[in-house]
Short mmCIF file of C-alpha atoms in Angstrom, two decimals:
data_model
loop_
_atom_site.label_atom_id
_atom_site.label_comp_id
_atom_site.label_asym_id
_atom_site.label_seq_id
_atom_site.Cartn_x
_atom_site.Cartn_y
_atom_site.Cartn_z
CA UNK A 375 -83.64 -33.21 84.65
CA UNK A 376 -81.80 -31.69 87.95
CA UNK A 377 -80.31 -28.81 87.16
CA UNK A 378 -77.65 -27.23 89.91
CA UNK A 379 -77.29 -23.40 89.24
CA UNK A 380 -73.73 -22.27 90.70
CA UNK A 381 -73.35 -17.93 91.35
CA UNK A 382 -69.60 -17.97 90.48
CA UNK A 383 -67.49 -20.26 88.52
CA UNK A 384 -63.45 -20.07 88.47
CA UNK A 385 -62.36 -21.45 85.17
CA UNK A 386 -58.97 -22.44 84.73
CA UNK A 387 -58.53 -20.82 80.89
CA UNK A 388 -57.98 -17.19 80.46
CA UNK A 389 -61.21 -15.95 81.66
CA UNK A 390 -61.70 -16.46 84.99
CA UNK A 391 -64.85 -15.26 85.53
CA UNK A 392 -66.35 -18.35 82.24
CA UNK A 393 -69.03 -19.81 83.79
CA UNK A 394 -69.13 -23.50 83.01
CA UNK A 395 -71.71 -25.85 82.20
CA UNK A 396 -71.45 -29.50 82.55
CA UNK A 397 -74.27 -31.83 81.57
CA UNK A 398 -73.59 -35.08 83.25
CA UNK A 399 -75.58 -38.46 81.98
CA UNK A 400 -75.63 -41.46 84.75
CA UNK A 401 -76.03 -44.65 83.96
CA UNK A 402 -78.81 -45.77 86.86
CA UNK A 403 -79.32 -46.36 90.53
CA UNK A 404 -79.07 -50.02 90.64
CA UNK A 405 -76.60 -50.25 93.74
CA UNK A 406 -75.20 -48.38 97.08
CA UNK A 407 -72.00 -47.89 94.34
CA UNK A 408 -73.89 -46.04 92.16
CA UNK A 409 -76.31 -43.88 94.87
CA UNK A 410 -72.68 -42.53 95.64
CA UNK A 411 -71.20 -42.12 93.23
CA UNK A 412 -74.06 -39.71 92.13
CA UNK A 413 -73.70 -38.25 95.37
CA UNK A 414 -69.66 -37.23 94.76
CA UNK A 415 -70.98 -35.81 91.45
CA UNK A 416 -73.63 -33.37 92.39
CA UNK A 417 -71.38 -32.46 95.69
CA UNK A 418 -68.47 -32.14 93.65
CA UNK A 419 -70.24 -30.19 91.34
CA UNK A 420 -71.72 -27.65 93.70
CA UNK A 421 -68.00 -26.85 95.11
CA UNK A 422 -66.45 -26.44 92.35
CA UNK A 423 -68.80 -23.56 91.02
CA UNK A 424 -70.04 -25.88 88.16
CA UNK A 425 -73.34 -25.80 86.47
CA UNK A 426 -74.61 -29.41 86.55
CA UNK A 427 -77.47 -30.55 84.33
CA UNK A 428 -77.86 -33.97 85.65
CA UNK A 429 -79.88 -37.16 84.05
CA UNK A 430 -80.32 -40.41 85.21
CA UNK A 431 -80.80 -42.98 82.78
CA UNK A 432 -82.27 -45.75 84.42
CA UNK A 433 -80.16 -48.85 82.81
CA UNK A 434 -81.21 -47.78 79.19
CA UNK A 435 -78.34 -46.47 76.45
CA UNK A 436 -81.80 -45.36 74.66
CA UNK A 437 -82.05 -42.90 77.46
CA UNK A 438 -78.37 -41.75 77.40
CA UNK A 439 -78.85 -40.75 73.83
CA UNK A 440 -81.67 -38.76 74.77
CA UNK A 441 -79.84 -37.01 77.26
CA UNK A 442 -76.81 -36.16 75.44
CA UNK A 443 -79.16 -34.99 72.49
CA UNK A 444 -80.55 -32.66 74.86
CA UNK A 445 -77.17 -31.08 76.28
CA UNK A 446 -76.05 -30.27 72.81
CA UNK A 447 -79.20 -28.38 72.16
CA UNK A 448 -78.73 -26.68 75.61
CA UNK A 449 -75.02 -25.91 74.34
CA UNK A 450 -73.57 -27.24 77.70
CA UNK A 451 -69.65 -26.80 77.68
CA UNK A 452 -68.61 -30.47 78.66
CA UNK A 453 -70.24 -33.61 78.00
CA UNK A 454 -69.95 -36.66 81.04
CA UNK A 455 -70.98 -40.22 80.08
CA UNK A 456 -70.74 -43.05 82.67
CA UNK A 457 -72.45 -45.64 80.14
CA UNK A 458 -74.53 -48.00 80.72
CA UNK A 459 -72.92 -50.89 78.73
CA UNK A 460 -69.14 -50.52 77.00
CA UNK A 461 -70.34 -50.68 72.60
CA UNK A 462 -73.27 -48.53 70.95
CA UNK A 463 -71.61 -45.28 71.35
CA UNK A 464 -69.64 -44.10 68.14
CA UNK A 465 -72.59 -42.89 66.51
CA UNK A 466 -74.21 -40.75 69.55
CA UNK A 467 -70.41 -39.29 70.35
CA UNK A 468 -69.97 -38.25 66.55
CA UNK A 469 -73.25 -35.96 66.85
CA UNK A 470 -71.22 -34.13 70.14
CA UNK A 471 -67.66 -34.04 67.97
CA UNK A 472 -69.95 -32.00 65.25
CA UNK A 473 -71.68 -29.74 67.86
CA UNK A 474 -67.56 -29.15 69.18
CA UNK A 475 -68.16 -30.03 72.98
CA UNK A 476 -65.44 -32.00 74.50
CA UNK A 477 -66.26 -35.51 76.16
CA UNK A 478 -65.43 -37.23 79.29
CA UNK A 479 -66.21 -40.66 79.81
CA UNK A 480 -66.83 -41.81 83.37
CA UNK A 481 -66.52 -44.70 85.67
CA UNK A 482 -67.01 -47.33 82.56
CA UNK A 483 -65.28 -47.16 79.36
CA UNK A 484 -66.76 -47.52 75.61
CA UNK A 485 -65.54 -49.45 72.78
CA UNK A 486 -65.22 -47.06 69.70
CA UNK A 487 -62.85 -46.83 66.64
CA UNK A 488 -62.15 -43.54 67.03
CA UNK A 489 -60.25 -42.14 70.32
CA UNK A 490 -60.74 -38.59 69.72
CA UNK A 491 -64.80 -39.06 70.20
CA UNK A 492 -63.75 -38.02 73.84
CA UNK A 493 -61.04 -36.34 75.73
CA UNK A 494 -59.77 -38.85 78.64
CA UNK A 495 -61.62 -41.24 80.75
CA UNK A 496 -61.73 -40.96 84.49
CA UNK A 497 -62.63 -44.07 86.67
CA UNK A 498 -61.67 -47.94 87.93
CA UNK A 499 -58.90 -50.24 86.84
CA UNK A 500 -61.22 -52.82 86.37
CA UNK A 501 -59.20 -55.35 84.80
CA UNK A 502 -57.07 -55.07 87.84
CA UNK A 503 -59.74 -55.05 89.84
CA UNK A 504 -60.45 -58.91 88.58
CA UNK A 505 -56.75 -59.80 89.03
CA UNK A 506 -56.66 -58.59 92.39
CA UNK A 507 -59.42 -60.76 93.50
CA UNK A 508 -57.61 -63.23 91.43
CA UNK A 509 -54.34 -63.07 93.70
CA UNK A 510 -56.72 -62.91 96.98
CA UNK A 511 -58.17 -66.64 95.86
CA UNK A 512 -54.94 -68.05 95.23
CA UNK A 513 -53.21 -67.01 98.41
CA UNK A 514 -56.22 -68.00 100.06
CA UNK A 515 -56.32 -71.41 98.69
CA UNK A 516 -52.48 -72.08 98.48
CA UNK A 517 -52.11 -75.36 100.18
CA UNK A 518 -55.87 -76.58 100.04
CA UNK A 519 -56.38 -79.41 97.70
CA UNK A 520 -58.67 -79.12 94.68
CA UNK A 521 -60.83 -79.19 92.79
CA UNK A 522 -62.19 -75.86 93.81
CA UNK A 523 -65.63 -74.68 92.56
CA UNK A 524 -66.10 -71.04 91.76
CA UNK A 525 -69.22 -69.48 91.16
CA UNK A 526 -68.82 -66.10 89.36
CA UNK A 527 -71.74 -63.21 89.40
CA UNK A 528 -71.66 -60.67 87.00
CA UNK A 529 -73.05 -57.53 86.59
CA UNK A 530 -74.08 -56.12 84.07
CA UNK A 531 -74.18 -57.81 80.45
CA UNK A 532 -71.42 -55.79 77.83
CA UNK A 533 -70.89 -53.17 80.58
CA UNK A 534 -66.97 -52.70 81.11
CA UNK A 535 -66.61 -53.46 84.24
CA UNK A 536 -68.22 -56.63 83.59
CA UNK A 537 -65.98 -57.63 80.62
CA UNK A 538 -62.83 -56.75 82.66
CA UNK A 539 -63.57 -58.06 86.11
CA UNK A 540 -63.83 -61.47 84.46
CA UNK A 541 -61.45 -61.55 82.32
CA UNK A 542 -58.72 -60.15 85.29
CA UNK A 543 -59.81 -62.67 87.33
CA UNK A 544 -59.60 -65.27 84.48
CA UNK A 545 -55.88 -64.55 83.82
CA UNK A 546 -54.61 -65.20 87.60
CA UNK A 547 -56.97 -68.17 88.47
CA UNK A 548 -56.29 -70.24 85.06
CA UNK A 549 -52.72 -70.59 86.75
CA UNK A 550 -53.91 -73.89 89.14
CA UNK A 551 -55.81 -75.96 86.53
CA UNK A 552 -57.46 -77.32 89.56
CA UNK A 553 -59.64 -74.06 90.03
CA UNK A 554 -63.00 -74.17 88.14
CA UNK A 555 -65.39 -72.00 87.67
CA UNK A 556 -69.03 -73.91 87.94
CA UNK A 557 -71.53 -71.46 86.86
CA UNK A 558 -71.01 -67.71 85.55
CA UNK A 559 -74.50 -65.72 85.62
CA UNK A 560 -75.41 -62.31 85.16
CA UNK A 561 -77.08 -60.76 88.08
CA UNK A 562 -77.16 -57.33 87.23
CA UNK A 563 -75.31 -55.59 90.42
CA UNK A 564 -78.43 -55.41 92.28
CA UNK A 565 -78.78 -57.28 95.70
CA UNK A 566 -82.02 -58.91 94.47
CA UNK A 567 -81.05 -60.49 91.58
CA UNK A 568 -78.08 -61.52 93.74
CA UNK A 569 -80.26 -62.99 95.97
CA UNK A 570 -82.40 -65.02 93.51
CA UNK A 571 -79.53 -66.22 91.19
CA UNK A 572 -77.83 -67.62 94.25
CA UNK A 573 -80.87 -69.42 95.10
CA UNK A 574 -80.97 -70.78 91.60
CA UNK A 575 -77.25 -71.83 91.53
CA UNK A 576 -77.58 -73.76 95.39
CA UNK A 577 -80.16 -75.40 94.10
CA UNK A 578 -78.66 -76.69 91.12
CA UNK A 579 -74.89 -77.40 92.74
CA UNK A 580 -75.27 -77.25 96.37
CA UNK A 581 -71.98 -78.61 98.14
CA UNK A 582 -69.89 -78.34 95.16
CA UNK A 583 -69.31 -74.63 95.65
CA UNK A 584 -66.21 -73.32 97.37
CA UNK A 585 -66.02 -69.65 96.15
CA UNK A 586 -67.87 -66.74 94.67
CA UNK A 587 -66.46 -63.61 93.02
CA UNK A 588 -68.74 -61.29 92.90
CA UNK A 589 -68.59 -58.36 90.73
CA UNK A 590 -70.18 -55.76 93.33
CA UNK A 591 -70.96 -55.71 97.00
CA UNK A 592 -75.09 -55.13 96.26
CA UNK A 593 -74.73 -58.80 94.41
CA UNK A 594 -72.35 -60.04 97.17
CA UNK A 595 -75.32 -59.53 99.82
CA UNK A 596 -77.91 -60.99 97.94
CA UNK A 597 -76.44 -64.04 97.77
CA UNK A 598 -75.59 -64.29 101.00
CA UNK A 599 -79.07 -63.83 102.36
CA UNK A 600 -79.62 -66.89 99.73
CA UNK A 601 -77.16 -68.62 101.51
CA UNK A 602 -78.05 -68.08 105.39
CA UNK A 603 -81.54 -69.47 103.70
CA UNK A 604 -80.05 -72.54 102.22
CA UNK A 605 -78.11 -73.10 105.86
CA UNK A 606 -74.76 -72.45 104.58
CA UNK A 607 -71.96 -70.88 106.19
CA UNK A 608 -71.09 -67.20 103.82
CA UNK A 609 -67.11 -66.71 104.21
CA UNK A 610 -67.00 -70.44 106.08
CA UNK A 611 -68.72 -73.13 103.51
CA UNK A 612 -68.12 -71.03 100.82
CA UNK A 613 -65.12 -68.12 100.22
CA UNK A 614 -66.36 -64.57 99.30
CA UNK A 615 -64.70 -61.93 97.43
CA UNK A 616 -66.64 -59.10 96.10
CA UNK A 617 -65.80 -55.45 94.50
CA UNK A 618 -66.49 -52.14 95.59
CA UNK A 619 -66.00 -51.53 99.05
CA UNK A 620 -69.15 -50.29 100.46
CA UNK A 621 -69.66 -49.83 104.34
CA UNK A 622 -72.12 -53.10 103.99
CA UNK A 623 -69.30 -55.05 102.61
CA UNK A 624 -67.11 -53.68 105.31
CA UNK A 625 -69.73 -55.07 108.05
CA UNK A 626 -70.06 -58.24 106.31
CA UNK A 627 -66.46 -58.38 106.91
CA UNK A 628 -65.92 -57.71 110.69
CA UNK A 629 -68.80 -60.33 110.98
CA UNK A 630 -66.31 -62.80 108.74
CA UNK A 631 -69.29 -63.44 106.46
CA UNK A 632 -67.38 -61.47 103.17
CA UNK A 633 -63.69 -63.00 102.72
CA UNK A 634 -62.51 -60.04 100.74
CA UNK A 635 -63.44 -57.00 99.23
CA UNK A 636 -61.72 -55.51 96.25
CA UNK A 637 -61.95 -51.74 96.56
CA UNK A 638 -63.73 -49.66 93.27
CA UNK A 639 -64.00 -45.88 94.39
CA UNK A 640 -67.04 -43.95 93.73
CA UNK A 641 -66.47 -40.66 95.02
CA UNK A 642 -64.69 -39.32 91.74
CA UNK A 643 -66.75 -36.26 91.43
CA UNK A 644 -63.94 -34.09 92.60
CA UNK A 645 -61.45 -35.42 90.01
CA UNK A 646 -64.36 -35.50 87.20
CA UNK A 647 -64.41 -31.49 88.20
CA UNK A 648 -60.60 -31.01 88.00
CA UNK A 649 -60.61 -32.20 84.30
CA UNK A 650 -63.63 -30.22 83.11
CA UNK A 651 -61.62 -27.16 84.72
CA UNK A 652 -58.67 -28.15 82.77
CA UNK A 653 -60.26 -29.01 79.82
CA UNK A 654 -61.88 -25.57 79.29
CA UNK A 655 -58.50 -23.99 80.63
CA UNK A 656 -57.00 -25.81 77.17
CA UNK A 657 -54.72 -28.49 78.74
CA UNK A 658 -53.44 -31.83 77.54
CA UNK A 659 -55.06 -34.19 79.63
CA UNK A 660 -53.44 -38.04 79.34
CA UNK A 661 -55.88 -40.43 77.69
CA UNK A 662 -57.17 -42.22 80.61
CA UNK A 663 -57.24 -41.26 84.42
CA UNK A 664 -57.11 -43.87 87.05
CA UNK A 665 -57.91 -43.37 90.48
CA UNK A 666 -55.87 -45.61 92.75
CA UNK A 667 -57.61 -48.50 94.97
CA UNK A 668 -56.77 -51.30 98.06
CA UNK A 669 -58.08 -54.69 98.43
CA UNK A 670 -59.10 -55.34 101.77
CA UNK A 671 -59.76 -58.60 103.81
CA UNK A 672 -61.18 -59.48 107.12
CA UNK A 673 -58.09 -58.93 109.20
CA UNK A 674 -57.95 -55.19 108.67
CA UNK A 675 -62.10 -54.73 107.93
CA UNK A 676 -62.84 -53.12 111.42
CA UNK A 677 -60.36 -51.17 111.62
CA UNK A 678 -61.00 -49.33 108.27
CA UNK A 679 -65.11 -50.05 108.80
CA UNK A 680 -65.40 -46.00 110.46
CA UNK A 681 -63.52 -44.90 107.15
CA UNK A 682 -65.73 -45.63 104.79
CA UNK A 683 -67.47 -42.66 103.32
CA UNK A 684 -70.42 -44.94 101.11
#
């Protein structure tokens, strides 16, 4: 566990002097997205005078439970999930409603009965996310003639961002009938699995693919290293669109090899510190927090390249 003492912490409730304590469970390192992201929390943490008792779960719920077992026996004040995958969690987040510490749930969401298991979420729109690279595709292909074969790589299997990215995207391409998506395969949102699913899908339909919407940027370069391999053309043979934004992407851009890039923001740290203030100061906090997000394409990549912070 990393644990990030803090000399003075200004509480927004009546006693200013409260020191707080937030334990803070992370989901993994599988991407530049997530190496961030992490990044904005621990930074975030440190100026804002917060305690932060950090774990990193590795891609395993199993190791999430641990972790949030452990900050109830350390009687942290505020409870941060960014979970691994969206169902699983109703059991886990009854155990912190009986020890009384408030929950935030970050980045992802979960699927649970009951809402008052946590206090607000704080993250992505992914749903719009998927619609936005939706829109992108159709202006992109207004005029060309179909059919039009999509390949779709997802991340991570029952994780929300998975579930919603599809199913945005779903609702705005199922519009033109003549837009089809070929193959739909999990690659995890890791670059290497990118790479080797790609290979896998090129082998099996070659030519026939027009498109891929990717669900993260790591993914989005795998493939096209499988692609450059295969002698195909990324962003010329075959349309990109990816999510997330990173500086990569951005590159892949200015050298017109990534289409699009639908924008997911992973320096939230500051706002994740701004609720944990308020919660402990005793405000109403809305149910769900969404930080607001661009889509950019190639026209506009280099001049934005130099303001990417990840």
């Amino acid at each position: 566990m990393e644990v990030m003492p803090q000399d003075t912490v200004l509480s927004e409730s009546q006693h200013s002097t409260q020191k707080i304590t937030l334990g803070y469970s992370q989901l993994g390192s599988e991407s530049d997205w997530r190496k961030a992201n992490t990044n904005s929390v621990k930074e975030s943490a440190k100026e804002a005078g917060i305690t932060l008792l950090f774990e990193n779960a590795e891609q395993s719920q199993e190791k999430q439970f641990e972790a949030i077992r452990s900050f109830i026996k350390q009687k942290v004040d505020v409870i941060a999930i960014a979970p691994v995958v969206q169902s699983g969690w109703e059991p886990i987040l009854q155990e912190v409603k009986q020890a009384g510490i408030p929950v935030i749930i970050a980045d992802r969401s979960v699927n649970v009965t009951d809402s008052s298991l946590y206090v607000t979420f704080i993250g992505s729109d992914f749903y719009d996310e998927g619609r936005k690279a939706g829109k992108y595709l159709l202006d992109k292909m207004k005029g060309r003639p179909g059919p039009i074969g999509i390949v779709e790589l997802q991340g991570t299997m029952d994780s929300s961002p998975t579930i919603e990215r599809k199913n945005g995207f779903r609702e705005i391409i199922d519009s033109r009938a003549d837009l089809k998506i070929l193959k739909t395969r999990s690659a995890n949102f890791t670059l290497e699995q990118g790479k080797k699913v790609m290979q896998s899908i090129i082998e099996e339909l070659g030519e026939d693919i027009d498109v891929l919407f990717s669900h993260n940027d790591d993914m989005a370069l795998g493939a096209i290293e499988a692609m450059e391999e295969a002698g195909l053309r990324p962003g010329i043979d075959i349309v990109i669109i990816s999510v997330d934004g990173t500086r990569k992407s951005f590159e892949m851009m200015v050298q017109g090899k990534i289409n699009a890039v639908v924008e997911c923001n992973p320096l939230l740290g500051m706002n994740l510190m701004q609720v944990v203030k308020e919660i402990m100061g005793g405000k109403n906090l809305p149910k769900r927090i969404v930080l607001p997000e661009s889509i950019f394409t190639q026209s506009i990549a280099e001049r934005e390249i130099n303001n990417r912070k990840y």
